[in-house]
Amino acid sequence: MDVEVDDKDLKAAGAEILTDGRHGLRIHGWEIVSCNGAILKSSSLITWEDKLKTSHLPEMVFGESCLELKHATSGTKIHFNAFDALTGWKQEALPPVEVPAAAQWKSRSKPFQQVILDYDYTFTTPYCGSETMELDIEKKDSGGILEASCSPCWEDCEEQIDVVALASKEPILFYDEVVLYEDELADNGVSLLTVKVRVMPSCWFLLLQFWLRVDGVLMRLRDTRMHCAFSESANPIVLRESCWREATFEALAAKGYPTDSASYSDPSIISQRLPVIVHKTQKLKVHCNF
């Protein structure tokens, strides 16, 4: 979606668009930047396969695409990229989902014609983002500055993201959607990982979404939402809510829902038909370093 930003809204919110060639803005101590890059070339794919120790990657990997949200005074950075997401896929290593065509592949008389499904070709990932905390450490002998990093700590919590407040009529100061990877599963469905970000005068909000549809077999939706409300506090809190849903086409048919793939092209429309299998809310307390 295209968003036209009014300069008056930016000024009223204390925000400024980046002018150094990057796509993003600064607001209330946060620098939010998105990048939509090209599909990885074959030489880069070989490097990724070597690092991930696999010979299988999605058809379209947008290796230079990313979203970064950095809190300047604390050095906390939350970011999203395809490599870390595929690292999660490799580590989870789910068993392959059987598709209707698989029986035909396996029944071919000649061994060299058989298709062996021995990996999770859906590229399902448990990835919910990457976080680092970049610290400035004084170098004792020279008085200079050294940079170090560590991982921020998420805590389980009872707080929920206020979706009602997010639905209020506020001007959108920044919006982008970044595709991290996509695969059409040999024309048997879709596997898609995207992250969308929206910045308003009162907060930023993002949705990382993995969407899988294996035609006639399975649908899987893994959503991670993050929200940070702007306040006078020097130590903001980021809420993260993860919700995993999935169902087989057979289970949906038993409830009277249609089973044709055309009815399931938009995950936002059919998500409520898929039962929740995992739900977790966590928070990250951003501590500033003065």
PDB file of C-alpha atoms in Angstrom:
ATOM      1  CA  MET A   1       0.000   0.000   0.000  1.00  0.00           C
ATOM      2  CA  ASP A   2       1.246   3.481  -0.884  1.00  0.00           C
ATOM      3  CA  VAL A   3       1.253   6.013   1.931  1.00  0.00           C
ATOM      4  CA  GLU A   4       1.458   9.756   1.393  1.00  0.00           C
ATOM      5  CA  VAL A   5       2.996  11.402   4.436  1.00  0.00           C
ATOM      6  CA  ASP A   6       2.115  14.970   5.335  1.00  0.00           C
ATOM      7  CA  ASP A   7       5.099  17.051   6.476  1.00  0.00           C
ATOM      8  CA  LYS A   8       2.865  18.664   9.097  1.00  0.00           C
ATOM      9  CA  ASP A   9       2.084  15.254  10.600  1.00  0.00           C
ATOM     10  CA  LEU A  10       5.792  14.408  10.724  1.00  0.00           C
ATOM     11  CA  LYS A  11       6.655  17.683  12.427  1.00  0.00           C
ATOM     12  CA  ALA A  12       3.784  17.385  14.916  1.00  0.00           C
ATOM     13  CA  ALA A  13       4.962  13.877  15.856  1.00  0.00           C
ATOM     14  CA  GLY A  14       8.597  14.929  16.231  1.00  0.00           C
ATOM     15  CA  ALA A  15       9.630  12.629  13.376  1.00  0.00           C
ATOM     16  CA  GLU A  16      12.017  13.170  10.490  1.00  0.00           C
ATOM     17  CA  ILE A  17      12.494  11.254   7.261  1.00  0.00           C
ATOM     18  CA  LEU A  18      16.035   9.965   6.702  1.00  0.00           C
ATOM     19  CA  THR A  19      17.964  12.011   4.157  1.00  0.00           C
ATOM     20  CA  ASP A  20      21.037   9.769   3.708  1.00  0.00           C
ATOM     21  CA  GLY A  21      19.570   7.608   0.945  1.00  0.00           C
ATOM     22  CA  ARG A  22      18.040   5.006   3.259  1.00  0.00           C
ATOM     23  CA  HIS A  23      14.287   4.398   3.363  1.00  0.00           C
ATOM     24  CA  GLY A  24      13.042   5.195   6.844  1.00  0.00           C
ATOM     25  CA  LEU A  25      12.624   7.757   9.602  1.00  0.00           C
ATOM     26  CA  ARG A  26      13.652   8.772  13.117  1.00  0.00           C
ATOM     27  CA  ILE A  27      11.066   9.186  15.846  1.00  0.00           C
ATOM     28  CA  HIS A  28      11.239   9.296  19.658  1.00  0.00           C
ATOM     29  CA  GLY A  29      14.742   7.831  19.795  1.00  0.00           C
ATOM     30  CA  TRP A  30      14.048   5.069  17.244  1.00  0.00           C
ATOM     31  CA  GLU A  31      15.571   4.803  13.798  1.00  0.00           C
ATOM     32  CA  ILE A  32      13.402   2.612  11.555  1.00  0.00           C
ATOM     33  CA  VAL A  33      14.805   1.546   8.187  1.00  0.00           C
ATOM     34  CA  SER A  34      13.548  -0.870   5.514  1.00  0.00           C
ATOM     35  CA  CYS A  35      15.235  -2.183   2.398  1.00  0.00           C
ATOM     36  CA  ASN A  36      13.728  -4.151  -0.501  1.00  0.00           C
ATOM     37  CA  GLY A  37      16.552  -5.782  -2.421  1.00  0.00           C
ATOM     38  CA  ALA A  38      16.788  -8.075  -5.410  1.00  0.00           C
ATOM     39  CA  ILE A  39      16.580 -11.872  -5.477  1.00  0.00           C
ATOM     40  CA  LEU A  40      19.874 -13.544  -4.617  1.00  0.00           C
ATOM     41  CA  LYS A  41      22.030 -14.411  -7.614  1.00  0.00           C
ATOM     42  CA  SER A  42      23.363 -17.923  -8.130  1.00  0.00           C
ATOM     43  CA  SER A  43      26.805 -17.121  -6.691  1.00  0.00           C
ATOM     44  CA  SER A  44      25.265 -15.790  -3.482  1.00  0.00           C
ATOM     45  CA  LEU A  45      22.895 -18.769  -3.283  1.00  0.00           C
ATOM     46  CA  ILE A  46      25.892 -21.117  -3.295  1.00  0.00           C
ATOM     47  CA  THR A  47      27.424 -19.160  -0.408  1.00  0.00           C
ATOM     48  CA  TRP A  48      24.173 -19.325   1.546  1.00  0.00           C
ATOM     49  CA  GLU A  49      23.822 -23.067   0.905  1.00  0.00           C
ATOM     50  CA  ASP A  50      27.337 -23.576   2.212  1.00  0.00           C
ATOM     51  CA  LYS A  51      26.713 -21.532   5.363  1.00  0.00           C
ATOM     52  CA  LEU A  52      23.347 -23.172   6.033  1.00  0.00           C
ATOM     53  CA  LYS A  53      24.685 -26.631   5.147  1.00  0.00           C
ATOM     54  CA  THR A  54      21.854 -27.365   2.719  1.00  0.00           C
ATOM     55  CA  SER A  55      21.344 -27.859  -0.985  1.00  0.00           C
ATOM     56  CA  HIS A  56      17.770 -26.536  -0.842  1.00  0.00           C
ATOM     57  CA  LEU A  57      16.618 -22.927  -0.675  1.00  0.00           C
ATOM     58  CA  PRO A  58      13.343 -21.201  -1.632  1.00  0.00           C
ATOM     59  CA  GLU A  59      12.846 -20.236  -5.274  1.00  0.00           C
ATOM     60  CA  MET A  60      13.054 -16.550  -4.412  1.00  0.00           C
ATOM     61  CA  VAL A  61      15.337 -15.435  -1.590  1.00  0.00           C
ATOM     62  CA  PHE A  62      15.596 -11.683  -1.071  1.00  0.00           C
ATOM     63  CA  GLY A  63      18.923 -11.764   0.707  1.00  0.00           C
ATOM     64  CA  GLU A  64      19.487  -8.013   0.850  1.00  0.00           C
ATOM     65  CA  SER A  65      15.975  -7.168   2.002  1.00  0.00           C
ATOM     66  CA  CYS A  66      15.590  -6.293   5.673  1.00  0.00           C
ATOM     67  CA  LEU A  67      13.792  -4.260   8.290  1.00  0.00           C
ATOM     68  CA  GLU A  68      15.704  -2.676  11.185  1.00  0.00           C
ATOM     69  CA  LEU A  69      14.456  -0.817  14.231  1.00  0.00           C
ATOM     70  CA  LYS A  70      17.230   0.654  16.354  1.00  0.00           C
ATOM     71  CA  HIS A  71      16.895   2.500  19.641  1.00  0.00           C
ATOM     72  CA  ALA A  72      19.726   5.008  19.562  1.00  0.00           C
ATOM     73  CA  THR A  73      20.519   5.615  23.235  1.00  0.00           C
ATOM     74  CA  SER A  74      20.387   1.955  24.306  1.00  0.00           C
ATOM     75  CA  GLY A  75      21.899   0.404  21.168  1.00  0.00           C
ATOM     76  CA  THR A  76      19.029  -2.103  21.022  1.00  0.00           C
ATOM     77  CA  LYS A  77      18.385  -3.275  17.470  1.00  0.00           C
ATOM     78  CA  ILE A  78      15.482  -5.453  16.316  1.00  0.00           C
ATOM     79  CA  HIS A  79      15.884  -6.643  12.756  1.00  0.00           C
ATOM     80  CA  PHE A  80      14.471  -9.106  10.239  1.00  0.00           C
ATOM     81  CA  ASN A  81      16.305 -10.862   7.415  1.00  0.00           C
ATOM     82  CA  ALA A  82      16.035 -13.997   5.274  1.00  0.00           C
ATOM     83  CA  PHE A  83      19.272 -15.648   6.409  1.00  0.00           C
ATOM     84  CA  ASP A  84      18.295 -15.768  10.088  1.00  0.00           C
ATOM     85  CA  ALA A  85      14.812 -16.972   9.131  1.00  0.00           C
ATOM     86  CA  LEU A  86      16.251 -19.824   7.060  1.00  0.00           C
ATOM     87  CA  THR A  87      18.623 -20.661   9.907  1.00  0.00           C
ATOM     88  CA  GLY A  88      15.494 -21.195  12.006  1.00  0.00           C
ATOM     89  CA  TRP A  89      13.995 -23.398   9.260  1.00  0.00           C
ATOM     90  CA  LYS A  90      17.137 -25.520   9.175  1.00  0.00           C
ATOM     91  CA  GLN A  91      17.209 -25.900  12.966  1.00  0.00           C
ATOM     92  CA  GLU A  92      13.518 -26.782  13.330  1.00  0.00           C
ATOM     93  CA  ALA A  93      13.826 -29.366  10.521  1.00  0.00           C
ATOM     94  CA  LEU A  94      10.155 -30.364  10.313  1.00  0.00           C
ATOM     95  CA  PRO A  95       9.327 -33.564   8.413  1.00  0.00           C
ATOM     96  CA  PRO A  96       8.253 -33.012   4.788  1.00  0.00           C
ATOM     97  CA  VAL A  97       4.549 -32.509   4.099  1.00  0.00           C
ATOM     98  CA  GLU A  98       3.156 -35.107   1.709  1.00  0.00           C
ATOM     99  CA  VAL A  99       1.446 -33.624  -1.349  1.00  0.00           C
ATOM    100  CA  PRO A 100      -0.967 -35.488  -3.657  1.00  0.00           C
ATOM    101  CA  ALA A 101       1.665 -35.546  -6.412  1.00  0.00           C
ATOM    102  CA  ALA A 102       4.198 -37.208  -4.114  1.00  0.00           C
ATOM    103  CA  ALA A 103       2.610 -40.631  -4.558  1.00  0.00           C
ATOM    104  CA  GLN A 104       3.093 -40.346  -8.308  1.00  0.00           C
ATOM    105  CA  TRP A 105       6.669 -39.173  -7.902  1.00  0.00           C
ATOM    106  CA  LYS A 106       7.521 -42.133  -5.664  1.00  0.00           C
ATOM    107  CA  SER A 107       5.796 -44.708  -7.879  1.00  0.00           C
ATOM    108  CA  ARG A 108       7.840 -43.978 -10.968  1.00  0.00           C
ATOM    109  CA  SER A 109       9.497 -47.179 -12.139  1.00  0.00           C
ATOM    110  CA  LYS A 110      12.944 -45.765 -12.777  1.00  0.00           C
ATOM    111  CA  PRO A 111      14.925 -44.777  -9.663  1.00  0.00           C
ATOM    112  CA  PHE A 112      16.527 -41.749 -11.305  1.00  0.00           C
ATOM    113  CA  GLN A 113      13.043 -40.324 -11.993  1.00  0.00           C
ATOM    114  CA  GLN A 114      11.915 -40.537  -8.366  1.00  0.00           C
ATOM    115  CA  VAL A 115      11.631 -37.375  -6.288  1.00  0.00           C
ATOM    116  CA  ILE A 116      12.913 -37.863  -2.749  1.00  0.00           C
ATOM    117  CA  LEU A 117      11.298 -35.598  -0.179  1.00  0.00           C
ATOM    118  CA  ASP A 118      13.789 -35.811   2.681  1.00  0.00           C
ATOM    119  CA  TYR A 119      13.645 -32.201   3.929  1.00  0.00           C
ATOM    120  CA  ASP A 120      11.038 -29.599   4.832  1.00  0.00           C
ATOM    121  CA  TYR A 121      10.428 -28.149   1.392  1.00  0.00           C
ATOM    122  CA  THR A 122       7.807 -25.751   2.839  1.00  0.00           C
ATOM    123  CA  PHE A 123      10.580 -23.698   4.493  1.00  0.00           C
ATOM    124  CA  THR A 124       8.481 -23.315   7.634  1.00  0.00           C
ATOM    125  CA  THR A 125      10.406 -21.261  10.183  1.00  0.00           C
ATOM    126  CA  PRO A 126       9.952 -20.520  13.894  1.00  0.00           C
ATOM    127  CA  TYR A 127      11.750 -17.200  13.305  1.00  0.00           C
ATOM    128  CA  CYS A 128      10.293 -14.243  15.194  1.00  0.00           C
ATOM    129  CA  GLY A 129      13.039 -11.688  14.563  1.00  0.00           C
ATOM    130  CA  SER A 130      16.657 -11.016  15.457  1.00  0.00           C
ATOM    131  CA  GLU A 131      17.880  -8.797  18.279  1.00  0.00           C
ATOM    132  CA  THR A 132      21.227  -7.370  19.284  1.00  0.00           C
ATOM    133  CA  MET A 133      22.354  -4.734  21.726  1.00  0.00           C
ATOM    134  CA  GLU A 134      25.304  -2.722  20.501  1.00  0.00           C
ATOM    135  CA  LEU A 135      27.316  -1.366  23.401  1.00  0.00           C
ATOM    136  CA  ASP A 136      30.057   1.269  23.514  1.00  0.00           C
ATOM    137  CA  ILE A 137      32.833   0.164  25.866  1.00  0.00           C
ATOM    138  CA  GLU A 138      35.648   2.513  26.813  1.00  0.00           C
ATOM    139  CA  LYS A 139      39.118   1.247  26.031  1.00  0.00           C
ATOM    140  CA  LYS A 140      41.117   1.762  29.200  1.00  0.00           C
ATOM    141  CA  ASP A 141      44.603   2.124  27.805  1.00  0.00           C
ATOM    142  CA  SER A 142      43.877   4.602  25.024  1.00  0.00           C
ATOM    143  CA  GLY A 143      40.633   6.200  26.141  1.00  0.00           C
ATOM    144  CA  GLY A 144      39.018   5.198  22.827  1.00  0.00           C
ATOM    145  CA  ILE A 145      35.732   3.420  22.238  1.00  0.00           C
ATOM    146  CA  LEU A 146      35.220  -0.257  21.481  1.00  0.00           C
ATOM    147  CA  GLU A 147      31.954  -1.636  20.178  1.00  0.00           C
ATOM    148  CA  ALA A 148      30.533  -4.873  21.545  1.00  0.00           C
ATOM    149  CA  SER A 149      27.182  -6.568  21.261  1.00  0.00           C
ATOM    150  CA  CYS A 150      24.939  -8.900  23.240  1.00  0.00           C
ATOM    151  CA  SER A 151      21.432 -10.280  22.921  1.00  0.00           C
ATOM    152  CA  PRO A 152      18.561  -8.512  24.719  1.00  0.00           C
ATOM    153  CA  CYS A 153      16.413 -10.669  26.987  1.00  0.00           C
ATOM    154  CA  TRP A 154      12.710 -11.208  26.274  1.00  0.00           C
ATOM    155  CA  GLU A 155      10.503 -11.986  29.287  1.00  0.00           C
ATOM    156  CA  ASP A 156       7.209 -13.882  29.263  1.00  0.00           C
ATOM    157  CA  CYS A 157       4.371 -11.573  30.264  1.00  0.00           C
ATOM    158  CA  GLU A 158       0.602 -11.238  30.590  1.00  0.00           C
ATOM    159  CA  GLU A 159       0.344  -7.913  28.747  1.00  0.00           C
ATOM    160  CA  GLN A 160      -1.381  -7.956  25.371  1.00  0.00           C
ATOM    161  CA  ILE A 161      -0.963  -5.729  22.339  1.00  0.00           C
ATOM    162  CA  ASP A 162      -3.850  -3.242  22.301  1.00  0.00           C
ATOM    163  CA  VAL A 163      -5.337  -3.974  18.875  1.00  0.00           C
ATOM    164  CA  VAL A 164      -8.244  -1.591  19.524  1.00  0.00           C
ATOM    165  CA  ALA A 165      -5.848   1.328  19.943  1.00  0.00           C
ATOM    166  CA  LEU A 166      -4.061   0.301  16.749  1.00  0.00           C
ATOM    167  CA  ALA A 167      -7.345   0.579  14.863  1.00  0.00           C
ATOM    168  CA  SER A 168      -7.765   4.241  15.854  1.00  0.00           C
ATOM    169  CA  LYS A 169      -7.554   6.916  13.183  1.00  0.00           C
ATOM    170  CA  GLU A 170      -3.973   8.104  13.349  1.00  0.00           C
ATOM    171  CA  PRO A 171      -1.861   9.410  10.483  1.00  0.00           C
ATOM    172  CA  ILE A 172       0.625   6.851   9.169  1.00  0.00           C
ATOM    173  CA  LEU A 173       4.090   8.388   9.150  1.00  0.00           C
ATOM    174  CA  PHE A 174       5.853   5.406   7.596  1.00  0.00           C
ATOM    175  CA  TYR A 175       4.827   2.083   6.104  1.00  0.00           C
ATOM    176  CA  ASP A 176       6.577  -0.668   4.202  1.00  0.00           C
ATOM    177  CA  GLU A 177       6.266  -4.363   3.383  1.00  0.00           C
ATOM    178  CA  VAL A 178       9.415  -6.437   2.930  1.00  0.00           C
ATOM    179  CA  VAL A 179       9.365  -9.895   1.328  1.00  0.00           C
ATOM    180  CA  LEU A 180      12.131 -12.110   2.733  1.00  0.00           C
ATOM    181  CA  TYR A 181      11.534 -15.288   0.734  1.00  0.00           C
ATOM    182  CA  GLU A 182       8.890 -17.020  -1.360  1.00  0.00           C
ATOM    183  CA  ASP A 183       8.357 -20.421  -2.988  1.00  0.00           C
ATOM    184  CA  GLU A 184       5.445 -21.747  -5.053  1.00  0.00           C
ATOM    185  CA  LEU A 185       6.108 -25.368  -4.006  1.00  0.00           C
ATOM    186  CA  ALA A 186       6.339 -26.605  -7.607  1.00  0.00           C
ATOM    187  CA  ASP A 187       2.848 -25.180  -8.306  1.00  0.00           C
ATOM    188  CA  ASN A 188       1.423 -27.024  -5.283  1.00  0.00           C
ATOM    189  CA  GLY A 189       0.787 -23.946  -3.142  1.00  0.00           C
ATOM    190  CA  VAL A 190       2.748 -21.089  -1.605  1.00  0.00           C
ATOM    191  CA  SER A 191       5.350 -20.510   1.104  1.00  0.00           C
ATOM    192  CA  LEU A 192       5.861 -16.833   1.910  1.00  0.00           C
ATOM    193  CA  LEU A 193       7.692 -14.884   4.624  1.00  0.00           C
ATOM    194  CA  THR A 194       7.061 -11.138   4.872  1.00  0.00           C
ATOM    195  CA  VAL A 195       7.380  -8.360   7.427  1.00  0.00           C
ATOM    196  CA  LYS A 196       5.254  -5.206   7.454  1.00  0.00           C
ATOM    197  CA  VAL A 197       5.894  -2.118   9.565  1.00  0.00           C
ATOM    198  CA  ARG A 198       3.683   0.845  10.359  1.00  0.00           C
ATOM    199  CA  VAL A 199       4.710   3.956  12.302  1.00  0.00           C
ATOM    200  CA  MET A 200       2.159   6.336  13.821  1.00  0.00           C
ATOM    201  CA  PRO A 201       2.605   9.383  16.103  1.00  0.00           C
ATOM    202  CA  SER A 202       1.878   7.221  19.173  1.00  0.00           C
ATOM    203  CA  CYS A 203       3.755   3.987  18.374  1.00  0.00           C
ATOM    204  CA  TRP A 204       5.338   1.604  15.898  1.00  0.00           C
ATOM    205  CA  PHE A 205       3.825  -1.747  15.035  1.00  0.00           C
ATOM    206  CA  LEU A 206       4.984  -4.609  12.854  1.00  0.00           C
ATOM    207  CA  LEU A 207       3.809  -8.003  11.646  1.00  0.00           C
ATOM    208  CA  LEU A 208       6.182 -10.790  10.648  1.00  0.00           C
ATOM    209  CA  GLN A 209       4.154 -13.451   8.863  1.00  0.00           C
ATOM    210  CA  PHE A 210       4.955 -16.897   7.541  1.00  0.00           C
ATOM    211  CA  TRP A 211       2.135 -18.181   5.333  1.00  0.00           C
ATOM    212  CA  LEU A 212       1.988 -21.722   3.962  1.00  0.00           C
ATOM    213  CA  ARG A 213      -0.642 -23.354   1.780  1.00  0.00           C
ATOM    214  CA  VAL A 214       0.021 -26.850   0.473  1.00  0.00           C
ATOM    215  CA  ASP A 215      -2.905 -27.293  -1.916  1.00  0.00           C
ATOM    216  CA  GLY A 216      -5.365 -29.944  -0.812  1.00  0.00           C
ATOM    217  CA  VAL A 217      -3.268 -30.829   2.245  1.00  0.00           C
ATOM    218  CA  LEU A 218      -2.337 -28.172   4.811  1.00  0.00           C
ATOM    219  CA  MET A 219      -2.398 -24.502   5.750  1.00  0.00           C
ATOM    220  CA  ARG A 220      -0.032 -22.988   8.294  1.00  0.00           C
ATOM    221  CA  LEU A 221       0.134 -19.418   9.570  1.00  0.00           C
ATOM    222  CA  ARG A 222       2.822 -18.159  11.954  1.00  0.00           C
ATOM    223  CA  ASP A 223       2.375 -14.522  12.993  1.00  0.00           C
ATOM    224  CA  THR A 224       4.682 -12.441  15.156  1.00  0.00           C
ATOM    225  CA  ARG A 225       3.456  -8.984  16.102  1.00  0.00           C
ATOM    226  CA  MET A 226       5.560  -6.354  17.856  1.00  0.00           C
ATOM    227  CA  HIS A 227       4.415  -3.063  19.295  1.00  0.00           C
ATOM    228  CA  CYS A 228       6.150  -0.195  21.045  1.00  0.00           C
ATOM    229  CA  ALA A 229       4.226   2.789  22.406  1.00  0.00           C
ATOM    230  CA  PHE A 230       6.086   6.090  22.521  1.00  0.00           C
ATOM    231  CA  SER A 231       6.207   7.742  25.932  1.00  0.00           C
ATOM    232  CA  GLU A 232       8.254  10.142  28.029  1.00  0.00           C
ATOM    233  CA  SER A 233      10.102   7.204  29.585  1.00  0.00           C
ATOM    234  CA  ALA A 234      13.735   6.762  28.586  1.00  0.00           C
ATOM    235  CA  ASN A 235      13.225   2.991  28.807  1.00  0.00           C
ATOM    236  CA  PRO A 236      10.561   1.924  26.300  1.00  0.00           C
ATOM    237  CA  ILE A 237       8.931  -1.515  26.347  1.00  0.00           C
ATOM    238  CA  VAL A 238       8.442  -3.651  23.242  1.00  0.00           C
ATOM    239  CA  LEU A 239       5.641  -6.228  23.320  1.00  0.00           C
ATOM    240  CA  ARG A 240       5.951  -9.334  21.144  1.00  0.00           C
ATOM    241  CA  GLU A 241       3.024 -11.670  20.491  1.00  0.00           C
ATOM    242  CA  SER A 242       3.536 -14.933  18.598  1.00  0.00           C
ATOM    243  CA  CYS A 243       0.557 -16.910  17.311  1.00  0.00           C
ATOM    244  CA  TRP A 244       0.820 -20.113  15.281  1.00  0.00           C
ATOM    245  CA  ARG A 245      -2.205 -21.584  13.526  1.00  0.00           C
ATOM    246  CA  GLU A 246      -2.617 -24.542  11.207  1.00  0.00           C
ATOM    247  CA  ALA A 247      -5.178 -26.984   9.873  1.00  0.00           C
ATOM    248  CA  THR A 248      -5.479 -29.632   7.202  1.00  0.00           C
ATOM    249  CA  PHE A 249      -7.870 -29.205   4.293  1.00  0.00           C
ATOM    250  CA  GLU A 250      -9.581 -32.353   5.546  1.00  0.00           C
ATOM    251  CA  ALA A 251     -10.247 -30.779   8.954  1.00  0.00           C
ATOM    252  CA  LEU A 252     -11.606 -27.617   7.323  1.00  0.00           C
ATOM    253  CA  ALA A 253     -13.894 -29.679   5.079  1.00  0.00           C
ATOM    254  CA  ALA A 254     -15.261 -31.458   8.175  1.00  0.00           C
ATOM    255  CA  LYS A 255     -16.337 -28.029   9.493  1.00  0.00           C
ATOM    256  CA  GLY A 256     -18.094 -27.209   6.254  1.00  0.00           C
ATOM    257  CA  TYR A 257     -15.487 -24.877   4.838  1.00  0.00           C
ATOM    258  CA  PRO A 258     -14.571 -24.984   1.123  1.00  0.00           C
ATOM    259  CA  THR A 259     -11.574 -27.061   0.078  1.00  0.00           C
ATOM    260  CA  ASP A 260     -10.620 -25.345  -3.167  1.00  0.00           C
ATOM    261  CA  SER A 261      -7.311 -23.488  -3.008  1.00  0.00           C
ATOM    262  CA  ALA A 262      -8.804 -20.351  -4.567  1.00  0.00           C
ATOM    263  CA  SER A 263     -10.737 -19.762  -1.331  1.00  0.00           C
ATOM    264  CA  TYR A 264      -7.490 -19.497   0.613  1.00  0.00           C
ATOM    265  CA  SER A 265      -5.382 -16.929  -1.183  1.00  0.00           C
ATOM    266  CA  ASP A 266      -5.407 -14.293   1.575  1.00  0.00           C
ATOM    267  CA  PRO A 267      -4.223 -15.418   5.037  1.00  0.00           C
ATOM    268  CA  SER A 268      -5.714 -12.366   6.752  1.00  0.00           C
ATOM    269  CA  ILE A 269      -9.190 -13.440   5.664  1.00  0.00           C
ATOM    270  CA  ILE A 270      -9.052 -17.107   6.625  1.00  0.00           C
ATOM    271  CA  SER A 271      -6.837 -16.950   9.727  1.00  0.00           C
ATOM    272  CA  GLN A 272      -9.803 -17.311  12.103  1.00  0.00           C
ATOM    273  CA  ARG A 273     -10.663 -20.655  10.508  1.00  0.00           C
ATOM    274  CA  LEU A 274      -7.311 -22.088  11.563  1.00  0.00           C
ATOM    275  CA  PRO A 275      -7.043 -23.286  15.179  1.00  0.00           C
ATOM    276  CA  VAL A 276      -4.306 -21.823  17.386  1.00  0.00           C
ATOM    277  CA  ILE A 277      -1.572 -24.305  18.296  1.00  0.00           C
ATOM    278  CA  VAL A 278       0.917 -21.891  19.918  1.00  0.00           C
ATOM    279  CA  HIS A 279       0.357 -18.512  21.538  1.00  0.00           C
ATOM    280  CA  LYS A 280       2.935 -16.579  23.537  1.00  0.00           C
ATOM    281  CA  THR A 281       3.400 -12.969  24.638  1.00  0.00           C
ATOM    282  CA  GLN A 282       6.726 -11.509  25.726  1.00  0.00           C
ATOM    283  CA  LYS A 283       8.181  -8.104  26.435  1.00  0.00           C
ATOM    284  CA  LEU A 284      11.556  -6.490  26.024  1.00  0.00           C
ATOM    285  CA  LYS A 285      12.569  -3.736  28.423  1.00  0.00           C
ATOM    286  CA  VAL A 286      14.886  -1.350  26.625  1.00  0.00           C
ATOM    287  CA  HIS A 287      17.436   0.013  29.097  1.00  0.00           C
ATOM    288  CA  CYS A 288      19.329   3.093  28.038  1.00  0.00           C
ATOM    289  CA  ASN A 289      23.072   3.368  28.562  1.00  0.00           C
ATOM    290  CA  PHE A 290      24.073   6.813  29.795  1.00  0.00           C
TER     291      PHE A 290
END
